[in-house]
GROMACS .gro file of C-alpha atoms in nm:
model
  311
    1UNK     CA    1  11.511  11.283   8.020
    2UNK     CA    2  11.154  11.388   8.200
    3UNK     CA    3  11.305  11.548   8.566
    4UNK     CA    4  11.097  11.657   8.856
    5UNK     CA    5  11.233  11.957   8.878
    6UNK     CA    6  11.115  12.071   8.566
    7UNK     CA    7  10.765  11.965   8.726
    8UNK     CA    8  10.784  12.124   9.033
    9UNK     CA    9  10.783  11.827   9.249
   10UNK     CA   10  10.388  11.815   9.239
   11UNK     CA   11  10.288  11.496   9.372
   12UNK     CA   12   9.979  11.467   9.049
   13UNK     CA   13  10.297  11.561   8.837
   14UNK     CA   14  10.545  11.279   9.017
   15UNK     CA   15  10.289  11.063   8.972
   16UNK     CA   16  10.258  11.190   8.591
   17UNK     CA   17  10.632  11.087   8.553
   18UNK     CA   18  10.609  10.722   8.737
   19UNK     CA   19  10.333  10.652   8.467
   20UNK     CA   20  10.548  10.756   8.153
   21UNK     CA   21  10.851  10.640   8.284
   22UNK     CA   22  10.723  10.292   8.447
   23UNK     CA   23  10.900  10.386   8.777
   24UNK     CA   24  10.751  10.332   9.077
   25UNK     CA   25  10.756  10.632   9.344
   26UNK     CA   26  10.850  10.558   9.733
   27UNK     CA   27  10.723  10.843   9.963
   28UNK     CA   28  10.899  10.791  10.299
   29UNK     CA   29  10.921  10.996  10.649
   30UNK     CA   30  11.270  11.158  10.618
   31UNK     CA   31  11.599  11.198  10.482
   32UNK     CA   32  11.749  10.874  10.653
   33UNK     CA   33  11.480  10.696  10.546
   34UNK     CA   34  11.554  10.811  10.180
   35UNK     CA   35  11.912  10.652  10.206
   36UNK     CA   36  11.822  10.316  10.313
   37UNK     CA   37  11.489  10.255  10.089
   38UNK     CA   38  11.658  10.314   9.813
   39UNK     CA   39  11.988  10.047   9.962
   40UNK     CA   40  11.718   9.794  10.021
   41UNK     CA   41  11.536   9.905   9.670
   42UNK     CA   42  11.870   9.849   9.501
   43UNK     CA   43  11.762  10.148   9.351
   44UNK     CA   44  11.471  10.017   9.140
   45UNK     CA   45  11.246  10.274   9.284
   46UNK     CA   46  11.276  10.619   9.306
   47UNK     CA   47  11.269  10.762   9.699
   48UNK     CA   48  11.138  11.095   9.825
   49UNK     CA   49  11.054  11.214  10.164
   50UNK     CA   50  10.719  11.372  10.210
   51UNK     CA   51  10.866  11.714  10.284
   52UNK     CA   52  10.962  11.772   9.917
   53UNK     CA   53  10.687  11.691   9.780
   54UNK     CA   54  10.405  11.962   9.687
   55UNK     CA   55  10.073  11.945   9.677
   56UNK     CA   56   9.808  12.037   9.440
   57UNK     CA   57   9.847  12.396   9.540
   58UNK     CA   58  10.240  12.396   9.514
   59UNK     CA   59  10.274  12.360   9.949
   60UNK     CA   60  10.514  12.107  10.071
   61UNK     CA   61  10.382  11.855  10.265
   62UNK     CA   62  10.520  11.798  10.658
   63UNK     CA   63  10.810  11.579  10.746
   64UNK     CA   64  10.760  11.282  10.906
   65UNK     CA   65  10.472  11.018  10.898
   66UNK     CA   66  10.166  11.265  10.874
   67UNK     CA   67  10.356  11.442  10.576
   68UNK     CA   68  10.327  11.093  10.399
   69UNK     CA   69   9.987  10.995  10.551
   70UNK     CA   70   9.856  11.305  10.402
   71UNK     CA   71  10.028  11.267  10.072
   72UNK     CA   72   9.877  10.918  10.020
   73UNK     CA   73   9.532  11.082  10.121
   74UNK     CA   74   9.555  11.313   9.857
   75UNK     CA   75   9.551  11.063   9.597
   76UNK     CA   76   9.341  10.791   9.708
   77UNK     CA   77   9.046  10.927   9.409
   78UNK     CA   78   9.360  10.899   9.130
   79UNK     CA   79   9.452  10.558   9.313
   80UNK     CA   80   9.125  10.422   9.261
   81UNK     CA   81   9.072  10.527   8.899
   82UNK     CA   82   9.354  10.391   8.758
   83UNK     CA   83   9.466  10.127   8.871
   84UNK     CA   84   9.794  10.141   8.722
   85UNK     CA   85   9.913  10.416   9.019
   86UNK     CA   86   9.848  10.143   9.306
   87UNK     CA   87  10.171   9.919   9.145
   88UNK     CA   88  10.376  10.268   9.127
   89UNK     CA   89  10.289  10.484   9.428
   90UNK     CA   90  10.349  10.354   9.755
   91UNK     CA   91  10.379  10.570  10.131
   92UNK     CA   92  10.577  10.406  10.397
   93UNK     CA   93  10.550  10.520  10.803
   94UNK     CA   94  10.711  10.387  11.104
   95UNK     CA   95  10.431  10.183  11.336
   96UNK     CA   96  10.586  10.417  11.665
   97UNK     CA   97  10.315  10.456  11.914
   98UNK     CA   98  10.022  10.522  11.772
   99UNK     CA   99   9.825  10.213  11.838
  100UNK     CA  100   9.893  10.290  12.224
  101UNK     CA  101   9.683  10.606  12.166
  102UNK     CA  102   9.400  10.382  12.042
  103UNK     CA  103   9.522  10.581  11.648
  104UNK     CA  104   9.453  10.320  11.410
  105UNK     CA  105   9.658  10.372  11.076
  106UNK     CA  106   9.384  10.508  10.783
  107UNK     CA  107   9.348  10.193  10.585
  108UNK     CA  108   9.404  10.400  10.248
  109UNK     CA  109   9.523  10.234   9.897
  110UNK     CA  110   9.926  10.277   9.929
  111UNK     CA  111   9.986  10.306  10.253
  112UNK     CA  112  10.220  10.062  10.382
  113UNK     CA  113  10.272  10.064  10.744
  114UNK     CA  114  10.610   9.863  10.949
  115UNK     CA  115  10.519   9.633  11.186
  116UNK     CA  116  10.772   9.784  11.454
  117UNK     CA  117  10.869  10.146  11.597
  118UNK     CA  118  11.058  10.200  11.308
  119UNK     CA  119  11.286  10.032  11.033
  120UNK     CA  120  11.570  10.042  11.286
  121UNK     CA  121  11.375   9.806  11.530
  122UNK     CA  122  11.436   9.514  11.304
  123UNK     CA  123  11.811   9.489  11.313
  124UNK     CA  124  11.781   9.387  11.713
  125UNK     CA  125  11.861   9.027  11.610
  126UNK     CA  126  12.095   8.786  11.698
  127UNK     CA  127  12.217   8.751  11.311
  128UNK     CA  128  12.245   9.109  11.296
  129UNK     CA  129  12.535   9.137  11.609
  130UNK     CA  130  12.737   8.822  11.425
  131UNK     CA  131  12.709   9.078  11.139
  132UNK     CA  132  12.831   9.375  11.281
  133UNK     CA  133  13.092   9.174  11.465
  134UNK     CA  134  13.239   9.069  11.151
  135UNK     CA  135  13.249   9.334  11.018
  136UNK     CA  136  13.430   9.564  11.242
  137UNK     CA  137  13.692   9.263  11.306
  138UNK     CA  138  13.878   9.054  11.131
  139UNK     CA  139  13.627   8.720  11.236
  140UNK     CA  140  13.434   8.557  10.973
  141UNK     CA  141  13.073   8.511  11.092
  142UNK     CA  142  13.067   8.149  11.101
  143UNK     CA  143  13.407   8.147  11.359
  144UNK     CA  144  13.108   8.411  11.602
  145UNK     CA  145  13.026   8.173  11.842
  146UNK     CA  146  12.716   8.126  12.075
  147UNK     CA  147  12.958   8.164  12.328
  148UNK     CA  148  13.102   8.478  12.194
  149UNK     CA  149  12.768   8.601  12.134
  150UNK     CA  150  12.668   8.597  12.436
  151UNK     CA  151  12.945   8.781  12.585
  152UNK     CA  152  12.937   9.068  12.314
  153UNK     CA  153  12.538   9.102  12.433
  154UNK     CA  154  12.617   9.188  12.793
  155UNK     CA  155  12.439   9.446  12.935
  156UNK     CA  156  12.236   9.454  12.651
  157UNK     CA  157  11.894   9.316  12.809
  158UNK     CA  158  11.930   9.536  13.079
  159UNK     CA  159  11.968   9.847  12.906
  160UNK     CA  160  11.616   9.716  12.677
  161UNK     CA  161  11.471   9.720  13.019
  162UNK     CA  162  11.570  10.074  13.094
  163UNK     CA  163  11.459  10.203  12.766
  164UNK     CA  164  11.101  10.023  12.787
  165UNK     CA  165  11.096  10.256  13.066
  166UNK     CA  166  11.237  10.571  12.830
  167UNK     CA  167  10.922  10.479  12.627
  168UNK     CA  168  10.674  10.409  12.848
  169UNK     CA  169  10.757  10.766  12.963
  170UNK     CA  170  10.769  10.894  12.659
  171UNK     CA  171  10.417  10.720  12.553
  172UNK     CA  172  10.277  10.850  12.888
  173UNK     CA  173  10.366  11.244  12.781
  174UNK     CA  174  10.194  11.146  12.434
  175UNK     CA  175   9.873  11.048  12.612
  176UNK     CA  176   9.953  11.399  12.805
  177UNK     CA  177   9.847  11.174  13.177
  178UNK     CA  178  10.175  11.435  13.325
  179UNK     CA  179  10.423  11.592  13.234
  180UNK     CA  180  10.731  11.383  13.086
  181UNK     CA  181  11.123  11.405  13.119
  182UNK     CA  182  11.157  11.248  12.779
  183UNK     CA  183  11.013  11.269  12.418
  184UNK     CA  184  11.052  11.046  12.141
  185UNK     CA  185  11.254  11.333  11.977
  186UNK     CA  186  11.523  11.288  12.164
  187UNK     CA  187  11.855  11.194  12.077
  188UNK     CA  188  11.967  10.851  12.202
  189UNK     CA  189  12.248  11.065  12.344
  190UNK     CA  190  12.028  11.258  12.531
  191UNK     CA  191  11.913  11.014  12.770
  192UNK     CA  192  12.231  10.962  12.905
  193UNK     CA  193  12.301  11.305  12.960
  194UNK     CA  194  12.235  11.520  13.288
  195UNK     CA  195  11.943  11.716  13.336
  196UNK     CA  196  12.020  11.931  13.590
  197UNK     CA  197  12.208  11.699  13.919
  198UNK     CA  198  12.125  11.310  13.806
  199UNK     CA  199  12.061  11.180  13.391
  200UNK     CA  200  11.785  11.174  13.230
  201UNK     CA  201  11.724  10.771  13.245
  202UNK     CA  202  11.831  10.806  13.648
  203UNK     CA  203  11.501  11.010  13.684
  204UNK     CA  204  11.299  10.843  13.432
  205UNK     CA  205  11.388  10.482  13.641
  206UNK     CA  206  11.277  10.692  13.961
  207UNK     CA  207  10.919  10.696  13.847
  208UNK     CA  208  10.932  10.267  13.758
  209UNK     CA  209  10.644  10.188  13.971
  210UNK     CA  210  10.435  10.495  13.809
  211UNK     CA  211  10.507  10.375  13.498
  212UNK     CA  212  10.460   9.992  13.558
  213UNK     CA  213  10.120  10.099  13.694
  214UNK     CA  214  10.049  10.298  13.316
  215UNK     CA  215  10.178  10.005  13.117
  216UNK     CA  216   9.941   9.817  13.290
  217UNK     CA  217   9.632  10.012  13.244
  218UNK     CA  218   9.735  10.044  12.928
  219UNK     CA  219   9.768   9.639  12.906
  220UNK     CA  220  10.127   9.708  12.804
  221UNK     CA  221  10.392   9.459  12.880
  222UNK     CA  222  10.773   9.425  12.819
  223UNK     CA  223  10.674   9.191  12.513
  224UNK     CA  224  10.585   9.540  12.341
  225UNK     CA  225  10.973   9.676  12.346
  226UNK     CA  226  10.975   9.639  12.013
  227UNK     CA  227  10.633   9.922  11.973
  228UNK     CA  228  10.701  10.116  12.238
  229UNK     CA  229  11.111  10.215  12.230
  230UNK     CA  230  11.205  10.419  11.947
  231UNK     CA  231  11.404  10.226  11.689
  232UNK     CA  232  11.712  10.470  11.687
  233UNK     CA  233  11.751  10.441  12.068
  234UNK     CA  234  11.726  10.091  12.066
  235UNK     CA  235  11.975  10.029  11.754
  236UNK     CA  236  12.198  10.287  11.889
  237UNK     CA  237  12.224  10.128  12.242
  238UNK     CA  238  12.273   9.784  12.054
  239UNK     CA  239  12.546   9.914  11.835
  240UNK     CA  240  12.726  10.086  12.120
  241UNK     CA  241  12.699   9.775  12.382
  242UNK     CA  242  12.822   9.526  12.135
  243UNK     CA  243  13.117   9.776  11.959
  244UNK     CA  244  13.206   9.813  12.349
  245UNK     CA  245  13.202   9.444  12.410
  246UNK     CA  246  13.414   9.342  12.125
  247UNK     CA  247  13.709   9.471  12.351
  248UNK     CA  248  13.596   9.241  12.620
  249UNK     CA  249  13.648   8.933  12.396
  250UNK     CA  250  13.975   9.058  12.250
  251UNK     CA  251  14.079   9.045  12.617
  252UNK     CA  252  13.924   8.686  12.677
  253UNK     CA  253  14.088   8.546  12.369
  254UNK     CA  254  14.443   8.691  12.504
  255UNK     CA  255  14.356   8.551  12.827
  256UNK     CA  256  14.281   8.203  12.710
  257UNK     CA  257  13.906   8.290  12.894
  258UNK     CA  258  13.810   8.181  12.590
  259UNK     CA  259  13.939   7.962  12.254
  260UNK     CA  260  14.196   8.158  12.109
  261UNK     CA  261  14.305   8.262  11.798
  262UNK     CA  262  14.621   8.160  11.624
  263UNK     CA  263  14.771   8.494  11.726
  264UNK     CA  264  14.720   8.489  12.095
  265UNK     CA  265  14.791   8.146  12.079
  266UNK     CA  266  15.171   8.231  11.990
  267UNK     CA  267  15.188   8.548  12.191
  268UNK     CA  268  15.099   8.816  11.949
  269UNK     CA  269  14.802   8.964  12.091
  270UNK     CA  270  14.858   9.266  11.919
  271UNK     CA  271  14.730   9.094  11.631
  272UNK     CA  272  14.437   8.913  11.779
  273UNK     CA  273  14.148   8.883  11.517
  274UNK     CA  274  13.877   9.040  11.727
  275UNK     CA  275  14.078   9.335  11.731
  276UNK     CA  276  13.853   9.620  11.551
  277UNK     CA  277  13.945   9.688  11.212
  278UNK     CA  278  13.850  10.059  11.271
  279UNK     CA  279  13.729  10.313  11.533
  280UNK     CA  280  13.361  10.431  11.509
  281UNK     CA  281  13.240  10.724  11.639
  282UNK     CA  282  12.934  10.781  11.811
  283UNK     CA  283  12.756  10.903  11.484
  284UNK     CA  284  12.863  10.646  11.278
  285UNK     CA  285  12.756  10.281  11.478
  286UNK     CA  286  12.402  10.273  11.395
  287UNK     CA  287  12.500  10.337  11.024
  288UNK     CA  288  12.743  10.117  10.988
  289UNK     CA  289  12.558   9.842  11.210
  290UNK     CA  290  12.247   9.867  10.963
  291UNK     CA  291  12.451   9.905  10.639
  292UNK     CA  292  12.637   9.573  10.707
  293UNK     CA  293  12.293   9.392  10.749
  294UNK     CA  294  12.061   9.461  10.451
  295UNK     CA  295  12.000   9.111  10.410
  296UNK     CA  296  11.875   9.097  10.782
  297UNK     CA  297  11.525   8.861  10.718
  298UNK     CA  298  11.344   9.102  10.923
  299UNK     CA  299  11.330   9.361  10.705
  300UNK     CA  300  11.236   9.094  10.395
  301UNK     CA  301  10.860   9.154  10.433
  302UNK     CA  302  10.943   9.512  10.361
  303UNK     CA  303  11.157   9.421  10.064
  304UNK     CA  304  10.907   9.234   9.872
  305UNK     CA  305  10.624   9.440   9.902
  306UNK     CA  306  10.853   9.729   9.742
  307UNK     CA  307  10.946   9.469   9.526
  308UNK     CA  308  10.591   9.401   9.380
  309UNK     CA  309  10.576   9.760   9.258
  310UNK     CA  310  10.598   9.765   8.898
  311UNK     CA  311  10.399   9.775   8.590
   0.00000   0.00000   0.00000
């Protein structure tokens, strides 16, 4: 069996292999992007991120969406000549900011760019939280009300509203008009946390009419949340407010606040179904909330360009 390894990981030489072994090659931004291309792949493509792959003179490209931009760059002349490498090379980058900086993506042959921050945007749906509800309970998705739903979403729109702010602030430090509290490096976490007497989101909601003034010389409205907050801030703030709220409808169904289950019903709320099946900690809900929703029809579009690779 032909390995990279023995190639070097070479990106003319990866390419080499895809040919004689029909496979198509994914280049992605990092190693959590590795993990779910290849889940929503089913593993019919092989995955790399940019940052192991070498380039003609044996350097490894950068991490991240220039490492892949670059990689794709390199190749455009082989691309063109054979036009067997455009069904079995293909680069993937987040949309993130960029197009607030006026940086329109290169339009080069396979480059594929998403059509939100990040792949993590596109589980902010409504079938997505019936999903994760069901899975971390003992509910089957069709017994997930509207009128569950919306109590597992509360606080949820509010919170979007404070992170359009965490972005706009974070957008405003890329376009370097002052100094910013936040980057889009930062850990959801992060935000949260002190920095110095108040939390980072405290000061960053200080400066709202500053920023409302940016966003709108920068014609940028709310409608953009899905551009302008990072996509692992917004799915971890998702995951969190609706794990959190699953305790608030275990209460209601005890309560009679709501219909209850057959459990409550007789007493035994011990047993109620929307009890969580498990305890996740802070590391683990955005996994497990994207993991449980690979068939989210968001991310099809993505899905069937990867699968028209193929020769």
């Amino acid at each position: 069996m032909i390995l990279e390894q023995d190639f070097g990981y070479k990106i003319s030489e990866m390419l080499a292999i895809a040919v004689m072994m029909e496979e198509p090659l994914l280049i992605v931004e990092g190693m959590d992007d590795v993990e779910f291309y290849k889940k929503i792949s089913r593993d019919k493509v092989k995955v790399r991120c940019s940052e192991v792959v070498k380039d003609a003179n044996g350097r490894p490209y950068k991490p991240g969406c220039d490492g892949v931009i670059q990689i794709v760059k390199d190749v455009q002349e082989e691309l063109w000549r054979d036009e067997r490498l455009e069904k079995l090379l293909l680069g993937i980058v987040d949309a993130d900011y960029r197009r607030f900086l006026g940086e329109d993506y290169p339009e080069y042959k396979g480059l594929f760019v998403l059509k939100y921050y990040s792949y993590e945007s596109h589980f902010f749906t409504d079938a997505s939280i019936r999903n994760f509800i069901s899975a971390v309970t003992s509910v089957r998705n069709s017994e997930i009300t509207d009128e569950i739903l919306v109590i597992a979403k509360q606080g949820i729109e509010a919170t979007t509203r404070d992170l359009y702010y965490v972005g706009l602030e974070a957008l405003r430090g890329k376009k370097k008009e002052q100094e910013s509290i936040v980057s889009y490096d930062m850990k959801p976490e992060a935000i949260y946390e002190k920095n110095g007497s108040t939390a980072v989101i405290e000061q960053v909601l200080a400066r709202k009419e500053q920023l409302d003034n940016f966003a709108e010389r920068n014609r940028i409205t709310f409608d953009d949340h899905l551009y302008i907050i990072r996509g692992k801030w917004l799915l971890y703030m998702v995951a969190k407010s609706v794990y959190d709220n699953i305790g608030k409808i275990k209460e209601q169904c005890g309560e009679a606040v709501i219909e209850q289950c057959d459990f409550c019903r007789q007493g035994m709320k011990e047993k109620c179904v929307w009890g969580k099946k498990m305890e996740l900690k802070r590391g683990q809900l955005v996994h497990y909330f994207i993991y449980n929703n690979l068939m989210e029809p968001e991310i099809d579009y993505v899905k069937e360009k990867i699968s028209a690779l193929g020769m």
